[in-house]
Backbone as a printed PyTorch tensor [residue, N CA C, xyz], in Angstrom:
tensor([[[  7.4020,  10.8370,  -3.4630],
         [  7.9960,  10.6920,  -4.7990],
         [  9.4360,  10.5040,  -4.7290]],

        [[ 10.0420,  10.6290,  -3.5140],
         [ 11.4350,  10.4480,  -3.4650],
         [ 11.9510,   9.1100,  -3.9180]],

        [[ 11.1340,   8.1020,  -3.7950],
         [ 11.4810,   6.7620,  -4.2630],
         [ 11.1470,   6.4730,  -5.6610]],

        [[ 10.3530,   7.3730,  -6.2920],
         [  9.8140,   7.0840,  -7.6790],
         [ 10.6170,   7.7640,  -8.7160]],

        [[ 11.5680,   8.5670,  -8.4170],
         [ 12.3510,   9.4920,  -9.4090],
         [ 13.7880,   9.6400,  -9.0090]],

        [[ 14.5010,  10.2550,  -9.7180],
         [ 15.9470,  10.5480,  -9.4470],
         [ 15.9500,  11.5750,  -8.2740]],

        [[ 17.0890,  11.6130,  -7.6250],
         [ 17.2780,  12.6170,  -6.5130],
         [ 17.1830,  14.0500,  -7.0710]],

        [[ 17.7740,  14.2390,  -8.2550],
         [ 17.6330,  15.5470,  -8.8350],
         [ 16.2270,  15.9280,  -9.1660]],

        [[ 15.4510,  15.0170,  -9.7700],
         [ 14.1100,  15.3370, -10.1070],
         [ 13.4080,  15.6940,  -8.8230]],

        [[ 13.5470,  14.8310,  -7.7990],
         [ 12.8530,  14.9970,  -6.5050],
         [ 13.1260,  16.3360,  -5.8790]],

        [[ 14.4350,  16.7760,  -5.8710],
         [ 14.8620,  18.1230,  -5.3480],
         [ 14.2600,  19.1490,  -6.0640]],

        [[ 14.3030,  19.1360,  -7.4000],
         [ 13.6780,  20.2160,  -8.2560],
         [ 12.1820,  20.2950,  -7.9800]],

        [[ 11.5610,  19.1060,  -7.9150],
         [ 10.1420,  19.0290,  -7.6250],
         [  9.6080,  19.7580,  -6.3710]],

        [[ 10.5180,  19.8690,  -5.4350],
         [ 10.1960,  20.5440,  -4.2070],
         [  9.9320,  22.0610,  -4.5230]],

        [[ 10.6870,  22.5000,  -5.4610],
         [ 10.7120,  23.9390,  -5.8230],
         [  9.6290,  24.4100,  -6.7900]],

        [[  9.3350,  23.4740,  -7.7190],
         [  8.4860,  23.8750,  -8.8330],
         [  7.1220,  23.0470,  -8.8270]],

        [[  6.8130,  22.2530,  -7.8200],
         [  5.5220,  21.5480,  -7.7660],
         [  5.5220,  20.3330,  -8.5670]],

        [[  6.6950,  20.0420,  -9.1980],
         [  6.7710,  18.7600, -10.0750],
         [  6.5140,  17.5430,  -9.3620]],

        [[  6.7620,  17.3650,  -8.0510],
         [  6.5630,  16.1570,  -7.3050],
         [  5.0340,  15.8670,  -7.2170]],

        [[  4.3240,  16.9120,  -6.9250],
         [  2.8660,  16.8630,  -6.8690],
         [  2.3110,  16.4610,  -8.1630]],

        [[  2.7290,  17.1490,  -9.2500],
         [  2.2540,  16.9470, -10.5420],
         [  2.5300,  15.4040, -10.9960]],

        [[  3.7600,  14.9650, -10.7240],
         [  4.0680,  13.6860, -11.0970],
         [  3.2800,  12.6250, -10.3380]],

        [[  3.1720,  12.8720,  -9.0180],
         [  2.3370,  11.9210,  -8.1860],
         [  0.8410,  11.8540,  -8.7960]],

        [[  0.2590,  13.0030,  -9.0670],
         [ -1.1050,  13.0480,  -9.5740],
         [ -1.2130,  12.3170, -10.9150]],

        [[ -0.1680,  12.4480, -11.7410],
         [ -0.1400,  11.7810, -13.0310],
         [ -0.0330,  10.2510, -12.8640]],

        [[  0.7770,   9.8840, -11.9190],
         [  0.9580,   8.3890, -11.6470],
         [ -0.3320,   7.8040, -11.0970]],

        [[ -0.9950,   8.5620, -10.2310],
         [ -2.2680,   8.0340,  -9.5760],
         [ -3.2950,   8.0070, -10.6670]],

        [[ -3.3420,   8.9890, -11.5650],
         [ -4.4240,   8.9780, -12.5910],
         [ -4.2070,   7.8800, -13.7500]],

        [[ -2.9670,   7.5060, -13.8440],
         [ -2.5890,   6.6020, -14.9200],
         [ -3.2730,   5.1080, -14.8320]],

        [[ -3.7840,   4.8860, -13.7570],
         [ -4.3600,   3.5630, -13.5450],
         [ -3.3370,   2.6040, -12.8340]],

        [[ -3.6750,   1.4270, -12.6960],
         [ -2.8330,   0.4230, -12.0340],
         [ -3.0870,   0.4660, -10.5310]],

        [[ -2.1600,  -0.1930,  -9.7620],
         [ -2.4640,  -0.2290,  -8.3580],
         [ -2.5240,   1.1040,  -7.7100]],

        [[ -3.1760,   1.3170,  -6.5600],
         [ -3.2090,   2.5860,  -5.8990],
         [ -1.7920,   3.0120,  -5.5200]],

        [[ -1.4720,   4.2510,  -5.3090],
         [ -0.2300,   4.7130,  -4.8820],
         [  0.1200,   4.3790,  -3.3500]],

        [[ -0.8960,   4.1770,  -2.6070],
         [ -0.7020,   3.8670,  -1.2300],
         [ -1.9550,   3.7330,  -0.4210]],

        [[ -1.8330,   3.9050,   0.8690],
         [ -2.8660,   3.8100,   1.7730],
         [ -2.9140,   5.1140,   2.5720]],

        [[ -4.0930,   5.7050,   2.8410],
         [ -4.2300,   6.8840,   3.6300],
         [ -5.0350,   6.5050,   4.8860]],

        [[ -4.5910,   6.7970,   6.0580],
         [ -5.3330,   6.6370,   7.3600],
         [ -6.0230,   7.8410,   7.7710]],

        [[ -7.2560,   7.6790,   8.2590],
         [ -7.9740,   8.8870,   8.7170],
         [ -8.5680,   8.5560,  10.0800]],

        [[ -8.8670,   9.5210,  10.8210],
         [ -9.6530,   9.5230,  12.0360],
         [-10.7000,  10.4180,  11.9310]],

        [[-11.9430,  10.0570,  12.0820],
         [-13.1210,  10.9750,  11.9600],
         [-12.9700,  11.8320,  10.7010]],

        [[-12.5310,  11.2490,   9.5240],
         [-12.4710,  11.9320,   8.2500],
         [-11.2120,  12.7940,   8.1220]],

        [[-10.3620,  12.8570,   9.1380],
         [ -9.1610,  13.6250,   9.1230],
         [ -7.9100,  12.8400,   8.7620]],

        [[ -7.1300,  13.1010,   7.7370],
         [ -5.9420,  12.3250,   7.3490],
         [ -4.9290,  12.3950,   8.4940]],

        [[ -4.5010,  11.2130,   8.9570],
         [ -3.5240,  11.0940,  10.0490],
         [ -2.2250,  10.2960,   9.6080]],

        [[ -2.3590,   9.5520,   8.4650],
         [ -1.2000,   8.7360,   8.1450],
         [ -1.1380,   8.4000,   6.6870]],

        [[ -0.0340,   7.9300,   6.2270],
         [  0.1740,   7.5740,   4.8330],
         [  1.1580,   6.4210,   4.7060]],

        [[  0.9110,   5.4860,   3.8400],
         [  1.8370,   4.4970,   3.5520],
         [  1.9800,   4.3670,   2.0520]],

        [[  3.1320,   4.6560,   1.5260],
         [  3.3620,   4.4220,   0.0710],
         [  3.5670,   2.9450,  -0.0690]],

        [[  3.0260,   2.4110,  -1.1400],
         [  3.2040,   0.9960,  -1.3570],
         [  2.8240,   0.7340,  -2.9380]],

        [[  3.3940,  -0.2830,  -3.4110],
         [  3.1500,  -0.6930,  -4.8080],
         [  4.2450,  -1.6490,  -5.3110]],

        [[  4.1750,  -2.0220,  -6.5000],
         [  5.0890,  -2.9540,  -7.1440],
         [  6.5690,  -2.3180,  -6.9430]],

        [[  7.5640,  -3.1130,  -6.7370],
         [  8.8780,  -2.6290,  -6.6630],
         [  9.2160,  -1.8450,  -7.9870]],

        [[  8.6580,  -2.2690,  -9.1310],
         [  8.9990,  -1.6560, -10.3400],
         [  8.5740,  -0.2620, -10.3810]],

        [[  7.5880,   0.2520,  -9.5720],
         [  7.2970,   1.6300,  -9.5700],
         [  8.3410,   2.4830,  -8.9310]],

        [[  9.1080,   1.9400,  -8.0540],
         [ 10.1740,   2.7290,  -7.3100],
         [ 11.5310,   2.7220,  -7.9710]],

        [[ 11.8970,   3.8280,  -8.6090],
         [ 13.2130,   3.8820,  -9.2980],
         [ 14.2510,   3.5830,  -8.2540]],

        [[ 14.1880,   3.9360,  -6.9760],
         [ 15.1760,   3.7130,  -6.0200],
         [ 15.3820,   2.2400,  -5.8370]],

        [[ 14.3980,   1.4260,  -6.0380],
         [ 14.5210,  -0.0420,  -5.8670],
         [ 15.1590,  -0.6780,  -7.1460]],

        [[ 14.8100,  -0.1660,  -8.3690],
         [ 15.1960,  -0.9110,  -9.5440],
         [ 16.3240,  -0.2850, -10.3420]],

        [[ 16.6420,   0.9020, -10.0130],
         [ 17.7020,   1.6420, -10.8510],
         [ 19.1590,   1.3610, -10.4430]],

        [[ 19.3700,   0.5950,  -9.3520],
         [ 20.7050,   0.3650,  -8.9030],
         [ 21.0920,   1.4550,  -7.9280]],

        [[ 20.2850,   2.5900,  -7.7420],
         [ 20.4760,   3.5640,  -6.8460],
         [ 20.5780,   3.0350,  -5.3790]],

        [[ 19.7990,   2.0440,  -5.0600],
         [ 19.7490,   1.5290,  -3.7100],
         [ 20.6090,   0.3200,  -3.5030]],

        [[ 21.6340,   0.5810,  -2.7440],
         [ 22.4960,  -0.5230,  -2.3160],
         [ 21.7390,  -1.5180,  -1.3710]],

        [[ 20.6080,  -1.0350,  -0.7440],
         [ 19.9310,  -1.9190,   0.1210],
         [ 19.2950,  -2.9380,  -0.6770]],

        [[ 18.7910,  -2.8120,  -1.7540],
         [ 18.0050,  -3.8210,  -2.4390],
         [ 18.8600,  -4.5090,  -3.5420]],

        [[ 20.1870,  -4.3620,  -3.5350],
         [ 20.9420,  -4.8150,  -4.6190],
         [ 20.8500,  -6.2850,  -4.8150]],

        [[ 20.5830,  -7.0810,  -3.7570],
         [ 20.5880,  -8.4850,  -3.8890],
         [ 19.1380,  -9.1600,  -4.1450]],

        [[ 18.2310,  -8.1920,  -4.3780],
         [ 16.8830,  -8.7590,  -4.6240],
         [ 16.7400,  -9.3470,  -6.0380]],

        [[ 15.8590, -10.2230,  -6.2390],
         [ 15.6520, -10.8780,  -7.4920],
         [ 14.9240,  -9.9030,  -8.4090]],

        [[ 15.5750,  -9.4540,  -9.4190],
         [ 15.0060,  -8.4110, -10.3930],
         [ 13.7930,  -8.9670, -11.1080]],

        [[ 13.7310, -10.2300, -11.3760],
         [ 12.5520, -10.7120, -12.0720],
         [ 11.2040, -10.6450, -11.2790]],

        [[ 11.3350, -10.2780,  -9.9970],
         [ 10.2080, -10.1970,  -9.1350],
         [  9.6880,  -8.7410,  -9.0860]],

        [[ 10.2970,  -7.8190,  -9.6690],
         [  9.9660,  -6.4270,  -9.4830],
         [  8.5220,  -5.9750,  -9.8150]],

        [[  7.8580,  -6.7510, -10.7570],
         [  6.4410,  -6.4420, -11.0120],
         [  5.5300,  -7.1760, -10.0340]],

        [[  5.9160,  -8.1850,  -9.4540],
         [  4.9740,  -9.0180,  -8.5530],
         [  5.2840,  -8.9520,  -7.0980]],

        [[  6.4060,  -8.3180,  -6.7280],
         [  6.7720,  -8.0620,  -5.2830],
         [  6.5370,  -6.5560,  -5.0110]],

        [[  5.7780,  -6.3240,  -3.9650],
         [  5.4210,  -4.9880,  -3.5480],
         [  6.4840,  -4.4560,  -2.4610]],

        [[  6.5390,  -3.1300,  -2.5040],
         [  7.4300,  -2.4690,  -1.5510],
         [  6.6970,  -1.3940,  -0.7860]],

        [[  7.0200,  -1.3270,   0.5690],
         [  6.5490,  -0.3160,   1.3610],
         [  7.7840,   0.5600,   1.7060]],

        [[  7.9520,   1.6600,   0.8780],
         [  9.1920,   2.4420,   1.0120],
         [  9.0260,   3.6560,   1.9700]],

        [[  7.8400,   4.0070,   2.3350],
         [  7.7190,   5.2390,   3.1430],
         [  6.3990,   5.1800,   3.9460]],

        [[  6.5060,   5.6200,   5.2020],
         [  5.4150,   5.6960,   6.0560],
         [  5.4400,   7.1200,   6.7760]],

        [[  4.2660,   7.6130,   6.9600],
         [  4.1640,   8.9000,   7.7600],
         [  2.9150,   8.7860,   8.6160]],

        [[  3.1540,   9.2040,   9.9280],
         [  2.0040,   9.3750,  10.8320],
         [  2.0690,  10.7910,  11.4610]],

        [[  1.0200,  11.5490,  11.3750],
         [  1.0010,  12.9120,  11.7810],
         [  1.2390,  12.9710,  13.3540]],

        [[  2.0110,  13.9890,  13.7300],
         [  2.2690,  14.1890,  15.1150],
         [  0.9100,  14.2870,  15.9160]],

        [[  0.9200,  13.6440,  17.0890],
         [ -0.3590,  13.5050,  17.8390],
         [ -1.0460,  12.2410,  17.6460]],

        [[ -0.6950,  11.5270,  16.5940],
         [ -1.2540,  10.1540,  16.3680],
         [ -0.2630,   9.0510,  16.5120]],

        [[  1.0230,   9.4490,  16.6530],
         [  2.0870,   8.4580,  16.7370],
         [  1.9810,   7.6770,  18.0080]],

        [[  2.4040,   6.4340,  18.0640],
         [  2.3610,   5.5410,  19.1130],
         [  1.0080,   5.0020,  19.3620]],

        [[ -0.0100,   5.2180,  18.4930],
         [ -1.2830,   4.6370,  18.7170],
         [ -1.6760,   3.5140,  17.7620]],

        [[ -0.7330,   2.8870,  17.0570],
         [ -0.9910,   1.7500,  16.1680],
         [ -1.2500,   2.1400,  14.8350]],

        [[ -1.2260,   3.3520,  14.3820],
         [ -1.4710,   3.8780,  13.0010],
         [ -0.5620,   3.1050,  12.0710]],

        [[  0.6590,   3.0780,  12.3370],
         [  1.6980,   2.4600,  11.3450],
         [  1.3230,   1.0380,  11.1780]],

        [[  1.0390,   0.1990,  12.2510],
         [  0.5660,  -1.1460,  12.1290],
         [ -0.6130,  -1.2160,  11.2260]],

        [[ -1.5350,  -0.3770,  11.4470],
         [ -2.7890,  -0.4030,  10.6000],
         [ -2.4320,  -0.1400,   9.0900]],

        [[ -1.5760,   0.8520,   8.9260],
         [ -1.2440,   1.1310,   7.5240],
         [ -0.5020,  -0.0410,   6.8470]],

        [[  0.4340,  -0.6330,   7.5140],
         [  1.1360,  -1.7110,   6.8810],
         [  0.1930,  -2.8720,   6.7240]],

        [[ -0.7180,  -3.1810,   7.6400],
         [ -1.5870,  -4.1770,   7.5600],
         [ -2.5440,  -3.9920,   6.3360]],

        [[ -2.9320,  -2.7430,   6.0300],
         [ -3.7380,  -2.4440,   4.9180],
         [ -2.9380,  -2.5730,   3.5660]],

        [[ -1.5900,  -2.2370,   3.7160],
         [ -0.7200,  -2.4390,   2.4300],
         [ -0.6170,  -3.9050,   2.1240]],

        [[ -0.5240,  -4.7640,   3.1050],
         [ -0.5170,  -6.2280,   2.9180],
         [ -1.7380,  -6.6370,   2.2620]],

        [[ -2.9420,  -6.2430,   2.7750],
         [ -4.2080,  -6.6370,   2.1540],
         [ -4.2960,  -6.1470,   0.7990]],

        [[ -3.8900,  -4.9020,   0.4420],
         [ -4.0120,  -4.3200,  -0.8960],
         [ -3.1140,  -5.1810,  -1.8610]],

        [[ -1.8470,  -5.3990,  -1.4130],
         [ -0.9340,  -6.1510,  -2.2030],
         [ -1.4670,  -7.5030,  -2.5400]],

        [[ -2.0870,  -8.2250,  -1.5000],
         [ -2.7500,  -9.5110,  -1.8380],
         [ -3.7680,  -9.4080,  -2.8890]],

        [[ -4.7050,  -8.4100,  -2.6320],
         [ -5.8400,  -8.1520,  -3.6670],
         [ -5.2710,  -7.9580,  -5.0500]],

        [[ -4.1260,  -7.2860,  -5.1450],
         [ -3.6130,  -7.0040,  -6.5050],
         [ -2.6710,  -8.1510,  -7.0280]],

        [[ -2.6690,  -9.2140,  -6.4060],
         [ -1.9680, -10.4400,  -6.9040],
         [ -0.4220, -10.4660,  -6.5610]],

        [[ -0.0210,  -9.6490,  -5.6610],
         [  1.4830,  -9.6740,  -5.3790],
         [  1.8540, -11.0250,  -4.7550]],

        [[  3.0520, -11.3780,  -5.0840],
         [  3.6580, -12.6920,  -4.5830],
         [  4.1220, -12.4370,  -3.0870]],

        [[  4.5860, -11.2080,  -2.8560],
         [  5.1540, -10.9940,  -1.5260],
         [  5.1570,  -9.4550,  -1.3910]],

        [[  5.4470,  -8.9550,  -0.1000],
         [  5.5400,  -7.4940,   0.0680],
         [  6.7170,  -7.3370,   0.9350]],

        [[  7.4930,  -6.2950,   0.7210],
         [  8.7670,  -6.0430,   1.4540],
         [  8.8020,  -4.5750,   2.0120]],

        [[  9.6130,  -4.4410,   3.0390],
         [  9.8980,  -3.2070,   3.5750],
         [ 11.3560,  -3.1530,   3.9450]],

        [[ 11.9020,  -2.0220,   3.9770],
         [ 13.3610,  -1.8170,   4.3820],
         [ 13.4980,  -0.9240,   5.5810]],

        [[ 12.9570,  -1.3390,   6.7300],
         [ 12.7660,  -0.5370,   7.9170],
         [ 14.1560,  -0.3220,   8.5430]],

        [[ 14.1610,   0.5690,   9.4990],
         [ 15.2460,   0.8380,  10.4500],
         [ 15.3450,  -0.3210,  11.3800]],

        [[ 16.4600,  -0.7700,  11.5550],
         [ 16.7210,  -1.9410,  12.5560],
         [ 16.7600,  -1.2160,  13.9220]],

        [[ 16.3020,  -1.9930,  14.9730],
         [ 16.4120,  -1.4860,  16.2920],
         [ 15.2910,  -0.5850,  16.6200]],

        [[ 15.3840,   0.2600,  17.6450],
         [ 14.2540,   0.9710,  18.1400],
         [ 14.5740,   2.4700,  18.2350]],

        [[ 15.4540,   2.9820,  17.5100],
         [ 15.8380,   4.4610,  17.6270],
         [ 14.7570,   5.3490,  17.0910]],

        [[ 14.0600,   5.9020,  17.9750],
         [ 12.8200,   6.7270,  17.5830],
         [ 13.3210,   8.0500,  16.9780]],

        [[ 14.5420,   8.3710,  17.1840],
         [ 15.1540,   9.6420,  16.5970],
         [ 15.7770,   9.5050,  15.2680]],

        [[ 15.7280,   8.3020,  14.7280],
         [ 16.4770,   8.0400,  13.4660],
         [ 15.9090,   9.0380,  12.3860]],

        [[ 16.8220,   9.6030,  11.6170],
         [ 16.3640,  10.3440,  10.4400],
         [ 15.6440,   9.5850,   9.4080]],

        [[ 15.8270,   8.1760,   9.4130],
         [ 15.1750,   7.3120,   8.4600],
         [ 13.9010,   6.6430,   9.0800]],

        [[ 13.3450,   7.2430,  10.1370],
         [ 12.1790,   6.5680,  10.7720],
         [ 10.9650,   6.5260,   9.7830]],

        [[ 10.9860,   7.3010,   8.7140],
         [  9.8890,   7.2880,   7.7250],
         [  9.9200,   5.8670,   6.9730]],

        [[ 10.9940,   5.1660,   7.1630],
         [ 11.0340,   3.8940,   6.4770],
         [ 10.3060,   2.6920,   7.3060]],

        [[  9.9290,   3.1510,   8.5800],
         [  9.2300,   2.2030,   9.3860],
         [ 10.3030,   1.6540,  10.3920]],

        [[  9.8220,   0.8100,  11.2460],
         [ 10.7080,   0.1430,  12.2710],
         [ 10.6010,  -1.3970,  11.9970]],

        [[ 11.7640,  -2.0900,  12.1490],
         [ 11.7250,  -3.5310,  11.9380],
         [ 10.6670,  -4.2440,  12.8580]],

        [[ 10.4300,  -3.7500,  14.0990],
         [  9.5430,  -4.3640,  15.0230],
         [  8.0550,  -4.3560,  14.4410]],

        [[  7.7000,  -3.2880,  13.7650],
         [  6.3410,  -3.2180,  13.0560],
         [  6.1510,  -4.2290,  12.1240]],

        [[  7.1680,  -4.4020,  11.3120],
         [  7.0910,  -5.4530,  10.2040],
         [  7.1550,  -6.8280,  10.7920]],

        [[  7.8810,  -7.0690,  11.8440],
         [  8.0670,  -8.2950,  12.5530],
         [  6.7850,  -8.6970,  13.2000]],

        [[  6.0320,  -7.7160,  13.7760],
         [  4.6910,  -7.9210,  14.5100],
         [  3.7120,  -8.4490,  13.4070]],

        [[  3.8480,  -8.0360,  12.2790],
         [  2.8370,  -8.2880,  11.2010],
         [  3.2420,  -9.5340,  10.3950]],

        [[  4.2550, -10.2540,  10.7830],
         [  4.5510, -11.5500,  10.1530],
         [  5.7800, -11.4880,   9.1500]],

        [[  6.3190, -10.3450,   8.9020],
         [  7.4160, -10.2510,   7.9710],
         [  8.5870, -10.9850,   8.6090]],

        [[  9.5080, -11.4840,   7.7220],
         [ 10.7720, -12.0460,   8.1540],
         [ 11.9690, -11.2610,   7.7200]],

        [[ 12.9210, -11.0940,   8.3460],
         [ 14.1700, -10.4960,   7.8490],
         [ 14.8760, -11.4240,   6.9010]],

        [[ 15.1010, -10.9520,   5.7110],
         [ 15.7370, -11.7020,   4.6850],
         [ 17.1980, -11.3080,   4.4110]],

        [[ 17.4650, -10.1260,   4.8780],
         [ 18.7620,  -9.5960,   4.7870],
         [ 19.0470,  -8.3970,   5.6180]],

        [[ 20.2810,  -8.1720,   5.9890],
         [ 20.6270,  -6.9640,   6.7930],
         [ 21.8880,  -6.3240,   6.0020]],

        [[ 21.4500,  -5.3030,   5.1230],
         [ 22.4540,  -4.7270,   4.2630],
         [ 23.4080,  -3.7850,   5.0640]],

        [[ 22.9380,  -3.3550,   6.3060],
         [ 23.7810,  -2.6500,   7.1830],
         [ 23.2480,  -2.8830,   8.6840]],

        [[ 24.0330,  -2.5350,   9.6320],
         [ 23.5410,  -2.7110,  11.0120],
         [ 22.3010,  -1.8390,  11.3130]],

        [[ 22.1170,  -0.8080,  10.5560],
         [ 20.8900,   0.1040,  10.7740],
         [ 19.7680,  -0.2360,   9.8920]],

        [[ 19.7210,  -1.2480,   9.0690],
         [ 18.7010,  -1.5950,   8.2330],
         [ 18.3730,  -2.9730,   8.0290]],

        [[ 17.1560,  -3.3440,   7.8250],
         [ 16.7620,  -4.7080,   7.5390],
         [ 15.8630,  -4.7960,   6.3390]],

        [[ 15.9670,  -5.8320,   5.6740],
         [ 15.0030,  -6.0220,   4.5550],
         [ 14.0660,  -7.1200,   4.9850]],

        [[ 12.8160,  -6.7380,   5.2090],
         [ 11.7080,  -7.5770,   5.6720],
         [ 10.8630,  -8.0230,   4.5500]],

        [[ 10.3570,  -9.2700,   4.5720],
         [  9.5300,  -9.7510,   3.5050],
         [  8.4210, -10.6350,   4.1050]],

        [[  7.3600, -10.5240,   3.5060],
         [  6.1310, -11.3110,   3.8500],
         [  5.6470, -12.0170,   2.6400]],

        [[  5.7150, -13.3140,   2.5120],
         [  5.1480, -14.0790,   1.4410],
         [  3.7210, -14.0200,   1.4530]],

        [[  3.0180, -13.8370,   0.2970],
         [  1.5540, -13.6400,   0.3170],
         [  0.8050, -14.8460,  -0.2420]],

        [[  1.4990, -15.8290,  -0.6080],
         [  0.9090, -17.0390,  -1.2680],
         [ -0.2520, -17.6920,  -0.3440]],

        [[ -0.0950, -17.6400,   1.0020],
         [ -1.0250, -18.2240,   1.7710],
         [ -2.0580, -17.2550,   2.4640]],

        [[ -1.9410, -15.9870,   1.9800],
         [ -2.8870, -14.9500,   2.6780],
         [ -4.0870, -14.7850,   1.8290]]])
């Protein structure tokens, strides 16, 4: 929910359960799924938040300097992968690749024009922003770097017209 609401709402939501309540309400409201869940033998091991850029306040509110140059008219038809998580013990086993691949497939089924991520550039495994993914994962799956808003960040995009 950090990307779907204001920083203040998110911080308060940790204390009062509001983040969970808002997530459940958004999921129940219909529209594209909130993301992809990976499981092994029925046990959840990973999560990929994904959906139209318009879903994510951080992408459309001006809060994000990272996406400031993106075309605003695409916000409904271009999807964003803002957050990835793989449970300890399952990292380094391809779960992130599988999650992003599933997000690509879901975005395509939902009629998205393209899908974007804003991963960490380079291979710093200790980065506090590792939950954004790594540039190499997106590159491996066919995304191209369309902008480098900072030395630590890349905006990766995959056009879906031919998928």
